[in-house]
Amino acid sequence: SQKIEQNSEALNIQEGKTATLTCNYTNYSPAYLQWYRQDPGRGPVFLLLIRENEKEKRKERLKVTFDTTLKQSLFHITASQPADSATYLCALPNQAGTALIFGKGTTLSVSS
Amino acid sequence: KAGVTQTPRYLIKTRGQQVTLSCSPISGHRSVSWYQQTPGQGLQFLFEYFSETQRNKGNFPGRFSGRQFSNSRSEMNVSTLELGDSALYLCASRLPTAGVDNEQFFGPGTRLTVL
């Protein structure tokens, strides 16, 4: 079955720096990958989807890459702000394409 | 447009009891999925309902069940509660295309504590 690893549970950075979060997966190669943000006591919020034929996708200060050879996605937040502090989850479809499998998330803390 | 709503937000039950959680999707969304989130296991897929039918199911015991009504509202039921069922239960709705690639809209969750 598919396994997802978000390689750090917590990441602490200073305001203004670029945060880079990693999502690694094993077994089959998914057709796409999604990133979500979750704040304490709330449900996840969709941020970006990247497909296997897209190397990179951007949305405002967010950038996602998808390397199907390395089986890895990188999620970047440039010019980070304290308001970016949250848990970020990557998700990809199971092999049948019938459900999303989520990583356990990386908790980002941005200090001013 | 109103978001996904879940009731109740918090619930305390004792072992052996049963519980029913409710989810109202975004208007026009006919697909509703349920997830269990715990610190140890993260977010895990329970099942998905579409047009009142269970379309997909995760790897959870039969104590976990659900249903969907004609107005797309969904309920989830857990019978014979165990301590390990303590978790945040999230529902998510999305536009009903064939795959799960379109974004899911999550509700705020129901925090269930089993004593």
XYZ file of C-alpha atoms in Angstrom:
227
model
C 0.000 0.000 0.000
C 1.061 3.588 -0.488
C 3.166 5.205 2.220
C 3.697 8.919 2.676
C 6.380 10.494 4.797
C 6.593 14.139 5.670
C 10.113 14.131 6.880
C 9.924 16.549 9.741
C 7.207 16.825 12.307
C 8.165 20.408 13.130
C 9.968 23.195 11.351
C 10.911 26.498 12.981
C 12.024 29.434 10.850
C 12.324 33.185 11.096
C 9.979 35.602 9.442
C 11.034 36.509 5.927
C 12.839 33.240 5.259
C 11.700 30.514 2.869
C 10.130 27.444 4.454
C 10.619 24.162 2.603
C 8.543 21.137 3.528
C 9.118 17.671 2.104
C 6.696 14.908 1.201
C 8.084 11.525 0.144
C 6.039 8.583 -1.036
C 6.743 4.962 -1.842
C 5.320 2.287 -4.099
C 3.313 3.386 -7.104
C 3.461 6.826 -8.678
C 0.337 8.911 -8.152
C -1.202 10.980 -10.920
C -1.277 14.049 -8.679
C -0.525 15.296 -5.210
C -2.322 17.843 -3.033
C -1.215 20.108 -0.193
C -3.460 21.257 2.633
C -3.067 23.617 5.567
C -4.564 22.841 8.966
C -4.844 25.255 11.863
C -5.421 24.007 15.436
C -9.022 22.997 16.039
C -9.972 23.358 12.383
C -10.319 21.150 9.344
C -7.673 21.141 6.612
C -7.885 23.757 3.868
C -6.870 22.929 0.296
C -3.890 24.892 -1.020
C -2.557 23.400 -4.234
C -2.770 20.396 -6.518
C 0.084 19.374 -8.796
C -0.179 16.707 -11.468
C 2.508 14.230 -12.491
C 3.183 16.048 -15.765
C 3.728 19.370 -13.955
C 7.162 19.947 -12.518
C 6.216 23.042 -10.573
C 3.171 25.042 -9.584
C 2.899 28.444 -7.948
C 0.219 30.354 -6.102
C 1.172 33.705 -4.603
C 3.992 32.944 -2.107
C 3.524 29.192 -2.416
C 5.455 26.901 -4.754
C 5.106 23.152 -5.103
C 7.374 20.809 -7.048
C 6.707 17.192 -7.977
C 9.621 14.903 -8.816
C 8.257 11.540 -9.919
C 11.766 10.079 -10.198
C 12.644 10.892 -6.604
C 9.038 10.226 -5.523
C 9.037 13.518 -3.728
C 7.148 16.791 -3.535
C 8.582 19.966 -2.058
C 6.356 22.728 -0.715
C 7.891 26.183 -0.396
C 6.562 29.283 1.329
C 8.613 32.336 0.420
C 8.842 35.470 2.577
C 7.220 33.533 5.406
C 5.077 35.332 7.977
C 3.917 34.377 11.488
C 0.425 33.901 9.975
C 1.864 31.000 7.951
C 2.322 29.034 11.176
C 0.187 25.900 10.830
C 0.391 22.208 10.038
C 0.827 21.381 6.369
C -0.378 18.059 5.014
C 0.398 16.394 1.726
C -2.093 13.976 0.235
C -2.165 11.688 -2.747
C -4.657 9.219 -4.155
C -4.584 5.538 -3.347
C -3.731 3.242 -6.218
C -7.379 2.776 -7.169
C -7.887 6.523 -7.219
C -10.823 6.206 -4.867
C -9.535 7.938 -1.750
C -6.889 10.366 -0.564
C -4.065 9.212 1.675
C -2.657 11.934 3.913
C 0.768 12.348 5.419
C 0.960 13.082 9.132
C 1.911 16.661 8.467
C 4.680 19.097 9.261
C 4.011 21.807 11.829
C 5.573 25.068 10.727
C 6.305 27.837 13.239
C 7.354 31.212 11.913
C 8.780 33.568 14.515
C 8.971 37.328 14.146
C -21.727 30.059 0.144
C -21.848 28.401 3.541
C -19.060 25.971 4.297
C -19.239 22.410 5.521
C -20.866 22.187 8.922
C -20.530 19.425 11.484
C -22.487 18.807 14.645
C -21.849 18.435 17.440
C -18.421 20.031 17.739
C -17.520 18.210 20.933
C -18.766 14.959 22.382
C -17.869 12.875 25.418
C -18.993 9.255 25.573
C -18.114 6.181 27.585
C -16.873 2.841 26.340
C -19.559 0.627 24.898
C -21.870 3.484 23.938
C -22.658 4.462 20.392
C -22.464 7.870 18.757
C -23.863 9.597 15.689
C -22.137 12.538 14.045
C -23.684 14.777 11.428
C -22.280 16.608 8.415
C -23.919 19.092 6.055
C -21.908 19.601 2.850
C -21.568 22.735 0.784
C -24.681 23.323 -1.287
C -24.374 21.481 -4.582
C -21.707 19.069 -3.354
C -23.035 15.539 -3.517
C -19.910 13.737 -2.359
C -19.202 13.518 1.360
C -16.161 11.786 2.823
C -15.403 11.047 6.464
C -11.972 10.950 8.063
C -10.584 10.114 11.480
C -7.650 12.184 12.720
C -5.468 11.113 15.650
C -1.991 12.254 16.693
C -0.580 8.778 16.126
C -2.159 7.810 12.827
C -2.842 11.185 11.273
C -5.776 11.670 8.930
C -7.300 8.384 7.808
C -10.086 7.852 5.299
C -13.230 6.175 6.638
C -15.684 6.218 3.741
C -17.232 8.300 0.999
C -20.878 8.711 0.126
C -22.305 9.928 -3.140
C -25.986 10.115 -4.025
C -26.956 8.211 -0.888
C -24.626 5.297 -1.709
C -21.323 4.376 -0.126
C -18.879 4.722 -2.983
C -15.587 3.963 -1.248
C -14.526 2.570 2.086
C -11.332 2.723 4.102
C -9.848 0.091 6.349
C -11.949 0.483 9.490
C -13.994 -2.116 11.374
C -17.700 -2.553 10.801
C -18.456 -0.597 13.986
C -17.988 2.468 11.825
C -20.864 3.089 9.462
C -22.498 5.949 7.705
C -25.311 7.034 5.496
C -26.277 9.896 3.268
C -29.669 11.467 2.808
C -31.317 12.781 -0.330
C -30.288 16.354 0.566
C -26.634 15.151 0.668
C -26.376 15.527 4.436
C -24.474 12.636 5.942
C -24.275 10.920 9.284
C -21.577 8.717 10.695
C -22.215 6.186 13.427
C -19.768 4.409 15.683
C -21.129 1.579 17.772
C -19.604 -0.068 20.850
C -17.145 2.745 21.399
C -13.579 1.950 22.403
C -11.004 4.224 24.016
C -9.056 4.225 20.764
C -11.977 5.827 18.956
C -11.148 9.132 20.640
C -10.274 11.377 17.733
C -11.232 14.342 15.611
C -13.766 13.225 13.024
C -13.760 15.324 9.907
C -16.086 15.331 6.986
C -15.284 16.805 3.619
C -17.401 17.562 0.597
C -16.418 18.030 -3.013
C -17.843 18.276 -6.474
C -18.643 14.781 -7.656
C -16.294 14.042 -10.519
C -14.966 10.546 -11.114
C -11.679 10.897 -9.263
C -10.745 12.481 -5.980
C -8.468 15.034 -7.611
C -10.706 18.002 -7.111
C -10.237 19.790 -3.832
C -12.020 18.687 -0.725
C -13.691 21.185 1.575
C -13.413 20.125 5.179
C -15.690 20.938 8.056
C -14.356 21.979 11.478
C -14.656 18.447 12.832
C -16.257 16.761 15.818
C -13.922 16.098 18.736
C -14.975 12.768 20.253
C -13.607 11.727 23.613
C -14.280 8.210 24.844
C -13.846 7.644 28.585
